[in-house]
mmCIF file of C-alpha atoms in Angstrom:
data_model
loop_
_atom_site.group_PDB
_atom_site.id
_atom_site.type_symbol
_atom_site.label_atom_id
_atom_site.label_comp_id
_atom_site.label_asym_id
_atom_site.label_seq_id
_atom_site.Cartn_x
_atom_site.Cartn_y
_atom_site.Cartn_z
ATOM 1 C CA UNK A 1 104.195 88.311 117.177
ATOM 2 C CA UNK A 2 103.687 89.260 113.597
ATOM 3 C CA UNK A 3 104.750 92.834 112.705
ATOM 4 C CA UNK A 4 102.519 94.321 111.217
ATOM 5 C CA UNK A 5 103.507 98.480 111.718
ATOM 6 C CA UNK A 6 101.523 99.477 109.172
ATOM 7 C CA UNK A 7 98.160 98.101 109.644
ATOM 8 C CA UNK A 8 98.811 98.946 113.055
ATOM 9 C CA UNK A 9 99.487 102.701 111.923
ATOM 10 C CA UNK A 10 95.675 102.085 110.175
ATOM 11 C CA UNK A 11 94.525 101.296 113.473
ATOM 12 C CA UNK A 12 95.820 104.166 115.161
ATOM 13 C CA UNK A 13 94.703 106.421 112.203
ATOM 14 C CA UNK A 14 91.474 105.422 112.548
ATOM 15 C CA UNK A 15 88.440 103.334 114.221
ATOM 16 C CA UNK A 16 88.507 100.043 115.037
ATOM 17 C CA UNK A 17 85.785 97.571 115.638
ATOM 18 C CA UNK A 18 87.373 94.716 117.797
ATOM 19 C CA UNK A 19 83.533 92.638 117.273
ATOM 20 C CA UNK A 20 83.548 92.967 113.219
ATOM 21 C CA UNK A 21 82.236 89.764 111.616
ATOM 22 C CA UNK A 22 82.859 88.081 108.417
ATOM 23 C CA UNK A 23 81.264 85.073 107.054
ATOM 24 C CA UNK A 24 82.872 81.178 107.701
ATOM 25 C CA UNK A 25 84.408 81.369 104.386
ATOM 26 C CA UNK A 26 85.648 83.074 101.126
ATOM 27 C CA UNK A 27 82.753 83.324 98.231
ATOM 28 C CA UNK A 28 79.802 84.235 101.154
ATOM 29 C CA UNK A 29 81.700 87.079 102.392
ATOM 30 C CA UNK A 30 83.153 88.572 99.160
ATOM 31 C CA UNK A 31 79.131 88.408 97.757
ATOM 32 C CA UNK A 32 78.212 89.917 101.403
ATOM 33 C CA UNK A 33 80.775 92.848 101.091
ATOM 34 C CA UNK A 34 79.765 93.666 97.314
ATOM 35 C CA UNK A 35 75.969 93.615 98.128
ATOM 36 C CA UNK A 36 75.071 94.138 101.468
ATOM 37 C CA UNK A 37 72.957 91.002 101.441
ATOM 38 C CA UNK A 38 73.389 87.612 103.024
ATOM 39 C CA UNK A 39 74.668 85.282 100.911
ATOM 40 C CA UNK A 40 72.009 82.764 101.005
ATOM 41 C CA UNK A 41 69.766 85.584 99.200
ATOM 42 C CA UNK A 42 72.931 85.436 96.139
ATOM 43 C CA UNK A 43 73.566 81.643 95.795
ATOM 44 C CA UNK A 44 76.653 82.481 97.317
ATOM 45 C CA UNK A 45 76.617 79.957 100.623
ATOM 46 C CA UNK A 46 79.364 77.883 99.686
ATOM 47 C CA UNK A 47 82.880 78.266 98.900
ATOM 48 C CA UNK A 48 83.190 78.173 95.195
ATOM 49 C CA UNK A 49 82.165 79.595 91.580
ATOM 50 C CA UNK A 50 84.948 77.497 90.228
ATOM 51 C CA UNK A 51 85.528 77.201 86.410
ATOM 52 C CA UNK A 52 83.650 73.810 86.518
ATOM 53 C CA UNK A 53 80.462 75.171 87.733
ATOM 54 C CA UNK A 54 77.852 76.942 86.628
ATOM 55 C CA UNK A 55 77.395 79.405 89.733
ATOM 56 C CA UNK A 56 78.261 82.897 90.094
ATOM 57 C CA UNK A 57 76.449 85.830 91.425
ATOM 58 C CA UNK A 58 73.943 87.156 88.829
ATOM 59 C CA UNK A 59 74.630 91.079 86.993
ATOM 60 C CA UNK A 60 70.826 91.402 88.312
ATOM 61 C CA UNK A 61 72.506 91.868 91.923
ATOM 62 C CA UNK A 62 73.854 95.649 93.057
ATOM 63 C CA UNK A 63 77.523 95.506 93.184
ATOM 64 C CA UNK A 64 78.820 98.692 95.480
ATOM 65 C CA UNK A 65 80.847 100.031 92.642
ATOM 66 C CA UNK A 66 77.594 100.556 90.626
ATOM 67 C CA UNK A 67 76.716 102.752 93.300
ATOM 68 C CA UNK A 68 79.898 104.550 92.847
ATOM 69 C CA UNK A 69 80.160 104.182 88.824
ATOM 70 C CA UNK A 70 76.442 106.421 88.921
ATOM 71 C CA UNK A 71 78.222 108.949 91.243
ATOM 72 C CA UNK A 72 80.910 109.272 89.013
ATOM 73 C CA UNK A 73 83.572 107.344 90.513
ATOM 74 C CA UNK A 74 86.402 105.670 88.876
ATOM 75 C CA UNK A 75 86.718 101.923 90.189
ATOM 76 C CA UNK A 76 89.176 99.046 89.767
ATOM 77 C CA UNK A 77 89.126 95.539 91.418
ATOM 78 C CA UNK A 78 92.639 94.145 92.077
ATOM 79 C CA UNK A 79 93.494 90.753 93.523
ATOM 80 C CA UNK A 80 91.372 87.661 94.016
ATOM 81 C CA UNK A 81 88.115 87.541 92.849
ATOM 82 C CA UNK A 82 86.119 84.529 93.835
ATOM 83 C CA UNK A 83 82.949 85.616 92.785
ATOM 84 C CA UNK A 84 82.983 83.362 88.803
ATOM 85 C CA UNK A 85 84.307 83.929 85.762
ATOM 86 C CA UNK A 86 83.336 82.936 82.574
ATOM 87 C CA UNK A 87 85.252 79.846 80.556
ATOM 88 C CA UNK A 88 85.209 79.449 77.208
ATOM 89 C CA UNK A 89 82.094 76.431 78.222
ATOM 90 C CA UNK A 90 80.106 78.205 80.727
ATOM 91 C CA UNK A 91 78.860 82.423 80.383
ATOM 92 C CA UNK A 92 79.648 84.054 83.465
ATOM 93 C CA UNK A 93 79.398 88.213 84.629
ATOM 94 C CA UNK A 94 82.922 89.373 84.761
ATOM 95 C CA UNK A 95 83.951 92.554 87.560
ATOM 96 C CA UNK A 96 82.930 94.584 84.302
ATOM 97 C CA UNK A 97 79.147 93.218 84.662
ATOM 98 C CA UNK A 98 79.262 94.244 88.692
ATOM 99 C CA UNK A 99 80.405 98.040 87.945
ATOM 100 C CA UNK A 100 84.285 98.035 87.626
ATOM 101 C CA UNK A 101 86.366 99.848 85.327
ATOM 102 C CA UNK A 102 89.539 97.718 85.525
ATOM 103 C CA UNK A 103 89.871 94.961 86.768
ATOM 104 C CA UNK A 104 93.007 92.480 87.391
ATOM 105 C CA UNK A 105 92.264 89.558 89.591
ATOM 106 C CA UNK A 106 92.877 85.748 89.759
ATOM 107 C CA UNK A 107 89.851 82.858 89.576
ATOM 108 C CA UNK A 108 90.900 81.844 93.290
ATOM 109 C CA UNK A 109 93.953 81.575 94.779
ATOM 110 C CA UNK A 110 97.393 82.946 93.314
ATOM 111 C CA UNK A 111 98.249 79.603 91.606
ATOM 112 C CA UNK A 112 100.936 77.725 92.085
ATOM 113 C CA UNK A 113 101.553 79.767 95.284
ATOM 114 C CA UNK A 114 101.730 83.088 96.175
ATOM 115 C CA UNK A 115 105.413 83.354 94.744
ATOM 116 C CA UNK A 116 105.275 84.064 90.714
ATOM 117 C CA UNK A 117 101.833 83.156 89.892
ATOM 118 C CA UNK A 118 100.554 82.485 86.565
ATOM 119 C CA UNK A 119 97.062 83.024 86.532
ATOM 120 C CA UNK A 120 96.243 86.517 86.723
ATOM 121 C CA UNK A 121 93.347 87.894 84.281
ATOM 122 C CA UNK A 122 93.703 91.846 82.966
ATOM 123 C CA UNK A 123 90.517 93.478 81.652
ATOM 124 C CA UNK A 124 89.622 89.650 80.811
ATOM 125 C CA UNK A 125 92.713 88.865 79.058
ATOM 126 C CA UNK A 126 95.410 86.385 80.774
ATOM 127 C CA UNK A 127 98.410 88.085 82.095
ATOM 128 C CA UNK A 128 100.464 84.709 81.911
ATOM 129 C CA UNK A 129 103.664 84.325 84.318
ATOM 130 C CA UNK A 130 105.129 87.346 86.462
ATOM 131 C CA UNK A 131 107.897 87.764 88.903
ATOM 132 C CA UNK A 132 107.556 88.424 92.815
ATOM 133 C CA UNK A 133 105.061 87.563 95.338
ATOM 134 C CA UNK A 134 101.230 88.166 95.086
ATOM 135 C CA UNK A 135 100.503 90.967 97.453
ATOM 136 C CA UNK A 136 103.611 93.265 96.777
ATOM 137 C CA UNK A 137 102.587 92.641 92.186
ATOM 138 C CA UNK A 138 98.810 93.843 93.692
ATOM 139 C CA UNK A 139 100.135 96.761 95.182
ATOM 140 C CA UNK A 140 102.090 97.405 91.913
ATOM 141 C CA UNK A 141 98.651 97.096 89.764
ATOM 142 C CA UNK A 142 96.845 99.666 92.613
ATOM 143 C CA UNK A 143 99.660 101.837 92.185
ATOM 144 C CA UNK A 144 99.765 101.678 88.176
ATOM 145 C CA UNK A 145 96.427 102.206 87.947
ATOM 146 C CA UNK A 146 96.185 105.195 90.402
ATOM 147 C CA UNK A 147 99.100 106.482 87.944
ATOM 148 C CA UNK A 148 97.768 105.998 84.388
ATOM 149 C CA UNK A 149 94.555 104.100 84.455
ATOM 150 C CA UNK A 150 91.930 106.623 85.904
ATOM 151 C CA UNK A 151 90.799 109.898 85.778
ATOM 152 C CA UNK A 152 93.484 112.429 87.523
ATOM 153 C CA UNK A 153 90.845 114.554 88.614
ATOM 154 C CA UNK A 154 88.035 112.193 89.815
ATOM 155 C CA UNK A 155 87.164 109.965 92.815
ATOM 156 C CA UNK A 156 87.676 106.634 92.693
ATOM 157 C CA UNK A 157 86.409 103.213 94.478
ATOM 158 C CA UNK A 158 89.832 100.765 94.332
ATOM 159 C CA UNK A 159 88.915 97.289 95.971
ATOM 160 C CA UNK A 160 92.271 95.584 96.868
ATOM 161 C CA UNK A 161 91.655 91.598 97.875
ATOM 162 C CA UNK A 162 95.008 90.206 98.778
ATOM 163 C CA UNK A 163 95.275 86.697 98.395
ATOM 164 C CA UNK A 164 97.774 85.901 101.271
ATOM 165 C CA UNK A 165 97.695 84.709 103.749
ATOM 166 C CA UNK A 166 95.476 81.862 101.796
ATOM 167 C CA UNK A 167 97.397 78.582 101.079
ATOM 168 C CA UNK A 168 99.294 77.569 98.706
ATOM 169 C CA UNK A 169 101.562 80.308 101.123
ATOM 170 C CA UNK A 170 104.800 81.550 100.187
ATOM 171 C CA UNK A 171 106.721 84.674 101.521
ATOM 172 C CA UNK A 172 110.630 85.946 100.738
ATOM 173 C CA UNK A 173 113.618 83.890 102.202
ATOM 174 C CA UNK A 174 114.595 87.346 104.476
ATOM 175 C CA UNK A 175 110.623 88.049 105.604
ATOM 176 C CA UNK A 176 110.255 83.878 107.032
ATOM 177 C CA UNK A 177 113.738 83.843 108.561
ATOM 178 C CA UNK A 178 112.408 86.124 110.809
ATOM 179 C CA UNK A 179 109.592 83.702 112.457
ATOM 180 C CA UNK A 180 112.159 80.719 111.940
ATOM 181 C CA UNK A 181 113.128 77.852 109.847
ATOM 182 C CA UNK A 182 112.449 78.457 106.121
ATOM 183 C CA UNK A 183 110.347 75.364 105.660
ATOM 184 C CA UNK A 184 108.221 75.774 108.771
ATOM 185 C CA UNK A 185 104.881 76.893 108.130
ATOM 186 C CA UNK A 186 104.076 78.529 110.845
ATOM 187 C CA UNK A 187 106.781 80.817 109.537
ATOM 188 C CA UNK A 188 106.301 81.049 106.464
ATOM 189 C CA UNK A 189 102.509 82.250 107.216
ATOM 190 C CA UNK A 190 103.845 84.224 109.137
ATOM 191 C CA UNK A 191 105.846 85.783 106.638
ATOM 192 C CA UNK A 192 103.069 86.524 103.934
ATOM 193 C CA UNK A 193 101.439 88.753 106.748
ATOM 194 C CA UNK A 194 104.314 90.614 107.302
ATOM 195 C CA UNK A 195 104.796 90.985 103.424
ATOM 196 C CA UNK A 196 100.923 92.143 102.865
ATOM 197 C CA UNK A 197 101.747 94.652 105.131
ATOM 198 C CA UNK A 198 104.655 95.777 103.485
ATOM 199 C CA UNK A 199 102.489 95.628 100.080
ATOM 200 C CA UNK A 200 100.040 97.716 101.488
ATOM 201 C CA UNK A 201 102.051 100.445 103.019
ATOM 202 C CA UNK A 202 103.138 101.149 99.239
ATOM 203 C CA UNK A 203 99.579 101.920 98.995
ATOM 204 C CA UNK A 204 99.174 104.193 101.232
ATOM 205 C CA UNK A 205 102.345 105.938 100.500
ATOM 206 C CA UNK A 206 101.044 106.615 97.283
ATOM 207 C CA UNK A 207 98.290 107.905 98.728
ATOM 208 C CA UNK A 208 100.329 110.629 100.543
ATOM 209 C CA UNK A 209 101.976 111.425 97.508
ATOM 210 C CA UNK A 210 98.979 112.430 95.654
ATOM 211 C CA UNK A 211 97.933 114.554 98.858
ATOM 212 C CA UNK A 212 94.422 112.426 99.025
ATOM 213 C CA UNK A 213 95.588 109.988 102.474
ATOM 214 C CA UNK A 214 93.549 112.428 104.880
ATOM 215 C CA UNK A 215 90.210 112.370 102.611
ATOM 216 C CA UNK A 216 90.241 108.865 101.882
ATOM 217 C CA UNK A 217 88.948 105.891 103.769
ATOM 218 C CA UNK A 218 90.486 103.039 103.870
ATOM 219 C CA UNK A 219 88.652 99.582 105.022
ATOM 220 C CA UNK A 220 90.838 96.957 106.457
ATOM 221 C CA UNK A 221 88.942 93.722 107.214
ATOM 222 C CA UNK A 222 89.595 89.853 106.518
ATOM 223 C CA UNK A 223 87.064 87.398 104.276
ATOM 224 C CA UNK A 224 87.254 84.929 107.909
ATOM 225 C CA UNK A 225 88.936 83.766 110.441
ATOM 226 C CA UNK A 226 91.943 81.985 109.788
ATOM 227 C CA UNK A 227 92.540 78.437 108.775
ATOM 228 C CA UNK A 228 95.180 77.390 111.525
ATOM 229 C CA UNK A 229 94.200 76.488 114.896
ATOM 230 C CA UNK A 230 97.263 78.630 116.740
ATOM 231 C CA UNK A 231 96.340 81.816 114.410
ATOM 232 C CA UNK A 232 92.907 82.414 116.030
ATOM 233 C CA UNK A 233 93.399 83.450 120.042
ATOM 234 C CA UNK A 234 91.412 82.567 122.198
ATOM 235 C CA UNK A 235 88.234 82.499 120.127
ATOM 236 C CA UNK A 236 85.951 79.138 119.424
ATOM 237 C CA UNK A 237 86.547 78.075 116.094
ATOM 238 C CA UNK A 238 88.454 78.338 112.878
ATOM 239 C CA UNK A 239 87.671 79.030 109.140
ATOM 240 C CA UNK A 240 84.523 77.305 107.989
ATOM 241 C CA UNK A 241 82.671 77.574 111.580
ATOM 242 C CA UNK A 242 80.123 79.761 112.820
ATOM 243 C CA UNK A 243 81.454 79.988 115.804
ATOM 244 C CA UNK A 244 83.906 83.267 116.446
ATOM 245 C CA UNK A 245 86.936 81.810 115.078
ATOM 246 C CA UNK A 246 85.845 81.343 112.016
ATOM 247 C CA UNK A 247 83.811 84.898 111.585
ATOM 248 C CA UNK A 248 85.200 87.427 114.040
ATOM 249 C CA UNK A 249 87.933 89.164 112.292
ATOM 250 C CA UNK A 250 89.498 92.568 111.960
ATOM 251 C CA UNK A 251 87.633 95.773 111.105
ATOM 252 C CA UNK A 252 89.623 98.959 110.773
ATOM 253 C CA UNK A 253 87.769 102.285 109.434
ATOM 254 C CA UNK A 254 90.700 104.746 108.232
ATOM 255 C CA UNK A 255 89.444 108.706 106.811
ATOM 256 C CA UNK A 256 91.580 111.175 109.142
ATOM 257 C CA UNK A 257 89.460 113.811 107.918
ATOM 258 C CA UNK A 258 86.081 112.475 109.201
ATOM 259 C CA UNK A 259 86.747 109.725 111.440
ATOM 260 C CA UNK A 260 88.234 110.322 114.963
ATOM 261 C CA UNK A 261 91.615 109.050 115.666
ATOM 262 C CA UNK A 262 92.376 105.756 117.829
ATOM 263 C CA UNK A 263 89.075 104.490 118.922
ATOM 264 C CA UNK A 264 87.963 101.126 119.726
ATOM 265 C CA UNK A 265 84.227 100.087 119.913
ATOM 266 C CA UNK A 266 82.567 96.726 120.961
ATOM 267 C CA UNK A 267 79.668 96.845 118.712
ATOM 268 C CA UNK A 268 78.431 94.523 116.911
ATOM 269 C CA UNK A 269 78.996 94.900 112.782
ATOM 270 C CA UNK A 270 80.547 93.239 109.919
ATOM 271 C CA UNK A 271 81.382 93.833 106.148
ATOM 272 C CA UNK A 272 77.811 92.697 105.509
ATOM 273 C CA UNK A 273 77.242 96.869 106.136
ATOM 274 C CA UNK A 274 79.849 98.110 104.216
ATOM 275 C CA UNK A 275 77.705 99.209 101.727
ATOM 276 C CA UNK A 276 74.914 100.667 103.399
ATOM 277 C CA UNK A 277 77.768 102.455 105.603
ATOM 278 C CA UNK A 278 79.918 104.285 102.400
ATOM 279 C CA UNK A 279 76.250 105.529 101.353
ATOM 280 C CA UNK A 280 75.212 106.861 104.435
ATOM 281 C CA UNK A 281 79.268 108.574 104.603
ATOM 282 C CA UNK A 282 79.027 110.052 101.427
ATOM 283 C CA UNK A 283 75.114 110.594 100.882
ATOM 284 C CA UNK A 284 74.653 108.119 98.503
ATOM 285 C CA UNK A 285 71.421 106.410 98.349
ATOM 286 C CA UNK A 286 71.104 102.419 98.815
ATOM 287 C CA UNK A 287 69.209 100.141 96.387
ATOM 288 C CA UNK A 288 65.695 100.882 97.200
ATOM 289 C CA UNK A 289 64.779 98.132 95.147
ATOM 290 C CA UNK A 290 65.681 95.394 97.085
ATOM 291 C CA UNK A 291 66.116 94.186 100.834
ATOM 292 C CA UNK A 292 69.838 95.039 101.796
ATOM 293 C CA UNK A 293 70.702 93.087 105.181
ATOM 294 C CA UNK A 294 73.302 95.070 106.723
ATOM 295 C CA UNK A 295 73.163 98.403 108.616
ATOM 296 C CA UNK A 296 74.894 101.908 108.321
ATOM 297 C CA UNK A 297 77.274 102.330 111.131
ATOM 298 C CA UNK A 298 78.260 105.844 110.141
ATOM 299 C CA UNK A 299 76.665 107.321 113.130
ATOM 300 C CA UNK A 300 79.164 104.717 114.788
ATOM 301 C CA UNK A 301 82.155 105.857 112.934
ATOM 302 C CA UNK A 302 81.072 109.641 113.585
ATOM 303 C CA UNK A 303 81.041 109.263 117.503
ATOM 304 C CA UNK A 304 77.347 109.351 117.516
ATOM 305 C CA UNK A 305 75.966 106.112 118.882
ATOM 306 C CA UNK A 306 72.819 107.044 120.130
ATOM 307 C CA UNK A 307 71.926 107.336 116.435
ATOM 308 C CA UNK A 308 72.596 103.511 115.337
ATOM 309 C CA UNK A 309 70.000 100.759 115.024
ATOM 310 C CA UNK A 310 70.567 97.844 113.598
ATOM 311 C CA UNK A 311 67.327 96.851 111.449
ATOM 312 C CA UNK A 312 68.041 93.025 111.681
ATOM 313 C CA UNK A 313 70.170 90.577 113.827
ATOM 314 C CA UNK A 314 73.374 89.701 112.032
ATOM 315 C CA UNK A 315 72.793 86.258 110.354
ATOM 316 C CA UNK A 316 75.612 83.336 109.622
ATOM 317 C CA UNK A 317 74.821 80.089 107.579
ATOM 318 C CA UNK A 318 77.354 77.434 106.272
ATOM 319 C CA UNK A 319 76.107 74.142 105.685
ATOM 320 C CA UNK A 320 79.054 72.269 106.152
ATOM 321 C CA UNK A 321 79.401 74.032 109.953
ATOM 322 C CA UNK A 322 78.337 72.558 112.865
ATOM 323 C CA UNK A 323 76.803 75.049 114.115
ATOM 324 C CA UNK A 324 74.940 75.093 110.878
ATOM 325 C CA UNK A 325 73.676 78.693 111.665
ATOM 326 C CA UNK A 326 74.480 81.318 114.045
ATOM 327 C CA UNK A 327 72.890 84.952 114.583
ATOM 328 C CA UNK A 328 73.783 87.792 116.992
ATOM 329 C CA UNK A 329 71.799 90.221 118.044
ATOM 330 C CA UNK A 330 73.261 93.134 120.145
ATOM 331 C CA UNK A 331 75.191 91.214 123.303
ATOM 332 C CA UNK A 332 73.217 87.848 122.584
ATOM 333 C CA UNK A 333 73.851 85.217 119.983
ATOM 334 C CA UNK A 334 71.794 82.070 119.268
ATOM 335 C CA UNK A 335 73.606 79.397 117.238
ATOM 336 C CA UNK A 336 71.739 75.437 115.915
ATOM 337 C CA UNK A 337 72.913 72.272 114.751
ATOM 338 C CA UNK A 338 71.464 70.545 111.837
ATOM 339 C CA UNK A 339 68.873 68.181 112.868
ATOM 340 C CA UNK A 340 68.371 66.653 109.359
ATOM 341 C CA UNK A 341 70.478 65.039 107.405
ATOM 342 C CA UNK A 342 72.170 67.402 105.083
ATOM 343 C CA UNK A 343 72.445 66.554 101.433
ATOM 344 C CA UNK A 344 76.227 65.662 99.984
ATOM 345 C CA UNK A 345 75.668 67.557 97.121
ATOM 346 C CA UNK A 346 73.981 70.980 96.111
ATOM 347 C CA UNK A 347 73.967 72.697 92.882
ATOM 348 C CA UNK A 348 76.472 75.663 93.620
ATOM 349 C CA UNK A 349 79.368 73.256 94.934
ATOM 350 C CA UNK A 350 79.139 69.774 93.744
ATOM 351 C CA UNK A 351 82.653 68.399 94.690
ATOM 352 C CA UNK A 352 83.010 70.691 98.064
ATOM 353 C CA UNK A 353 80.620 69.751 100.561
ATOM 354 C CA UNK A 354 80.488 66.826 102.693
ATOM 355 C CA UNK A 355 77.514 65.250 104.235
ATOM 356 C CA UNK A 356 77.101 66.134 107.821
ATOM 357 C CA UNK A 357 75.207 63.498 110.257
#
């Protein structure tokens, strides 16, 4: 019951893929997306990379804006990060180290909610408090920095990673009202939907006014499934499980110039071939130098199906998860339960993960 008109509009601009997969939770994904790789091959399993830990995906790993940087795109990372930053007690690789040119992103979450936070980070400098919600002062940053902080004349890579509807949740007065009482929280997640689409609309608005909407893609996907049990359908599972709910989310494919209008397909795929996918769309070449885990749907995306294979099955781990691992392979999917018992600790996530029996 959400309205959501202008993801919708994305939807109908483009391709969707009503089977697209995340992983269970946050960090894996993100690391997935950047790299094409499963997470397990990144130290990346877990939810974390906090500024307490150690942890963070090593500068040795291919970031998909390298791939871009070498082929002369400009490229910016807005919103939340997730992925480690450095403090002043532990070294960590910065967006900068993974091949963006600007970056303005928060640790986590938008802290203390989604309404005024205080802990956004500019080109590694803290940005201190600002004024409005998270998703609509994103959109402002995307929009500033299509204005003044790039090359007019050049392509450019901008990776937007809204932070709602992630708790702590807040949303405008007007936008809740809508979905009821002001302190219900069904509502009010509600209402940061419903305000990320709003944000993101300004996006692509600015995108028409520059006159480069019909020659640029836009990916719309989700990091997993969501956290409340009502919010997921009638899939198995929420956040943090292998099962569907937790990893079947949306995947949108936007580029009016290439990609046929108002499709749906049932194939398998996830943002684990994001990567492999932009190269094989815009002749790039994938890192030959090490084993990248997802596939290239382009043939997909250019209505030629007979041409896809996918190299591998499509591989889930979470070791918090019962089940502990999951993998799909065309129509079939084989999931397994732990039967060991799984250590409390680990070396990525120390205070996270609880011992499953």
């Amino acid at each position: 019951d959400i309205q959501t008109p202008n993801i919708d509009s994305l939807a109908r601009d483009g391709l969707t893929l009503n089977r697209f997969y995340s992983m269970p939770i946050c960090t894996p994904t993100r690391s997935a997306l950047m790299t094409g790789r499963d997470p397990m091959k990144l130290g990346s399993v877990y939810a974390g990379f906090q500024p307490w830990q150690n942890g963070g995906v090593s500068p040795e790993e291919h970031f998909m804006p390298e791939t871009f940087q070498a082929a002369g795109y400009q490229t910016a990372m807005i919103g939340k990060w997730h992925l480690g930053l450095p403090t002043k007690n532990r070294s960590k690789p910065t967006p900068s180290h993974h091949g963006f040119d600007y970056w303005f992103t928060t640790w986590n979450n938008a802290s203390p909610s989604h309404k005024n936070p205080n802990n956004f980070i500019r080109n590694g400098k803290a940005v201190g408090p600002l004024e409005g919600y998270s998703c609509q002062l994103v959109a402002d940053e995307a929009i500033d920095w299509l204005d003044n902080h790039r090359h007019p004349k050049a392509p450019f890579f901008l990776n937007l990673w809204f932070h709602e509807p992630h708790a702590p949740i807040a949303a405008p007065d007007e936008i809740v009202s809508t979905y009821g009482e002001l302190k219900d929280r069904a509502a009010v997640y509600s209402g940061t939907i419903d305000n990320t689409d709003r944000a993101i609309s300004r996006v692509v608005e600015k995108l028409n006014q520059m006159g480069v909407r019909e020659n640029t893609l836009i990916i719309y996907a989700s990091d997993n499934g969501s956290y409340r049990d009502d919010r997921v359908g009638n899939l198995r599972g929420r956040k943090g499980s292998n099962w569907d709910g937790g990893i079947r989310v949306p995947g949108i494919f936007s580029w009016p110039a290439v990609i046929n209008k108002n499709r749906v397909l049932k194939d398998p795929a996830g943002l684990v071939d994001v990567l492999p996918t932009l190269c094989g769309l815009l002749n790039l070449e994938v890192p030959q130098d090490r084993m990248i885990d997802g596939s290239d749907l382009s043939p997909l995306l250019k209505g030629k199906p007979d041409n896809f294979k996918r190299h591998q099955p499509m591989f889930w781990h979470l070791q918090k998860s019962l089940p502990i691992v999951a993998m799909r392979d065309g129509d079939f999917s084989l999931v397994a339960n732990p039967d060991y018992e799984i250590p409390a600790t680990n070396m990525f996530q120390e205070r996270w993960i609880p011992r499953v029996k």
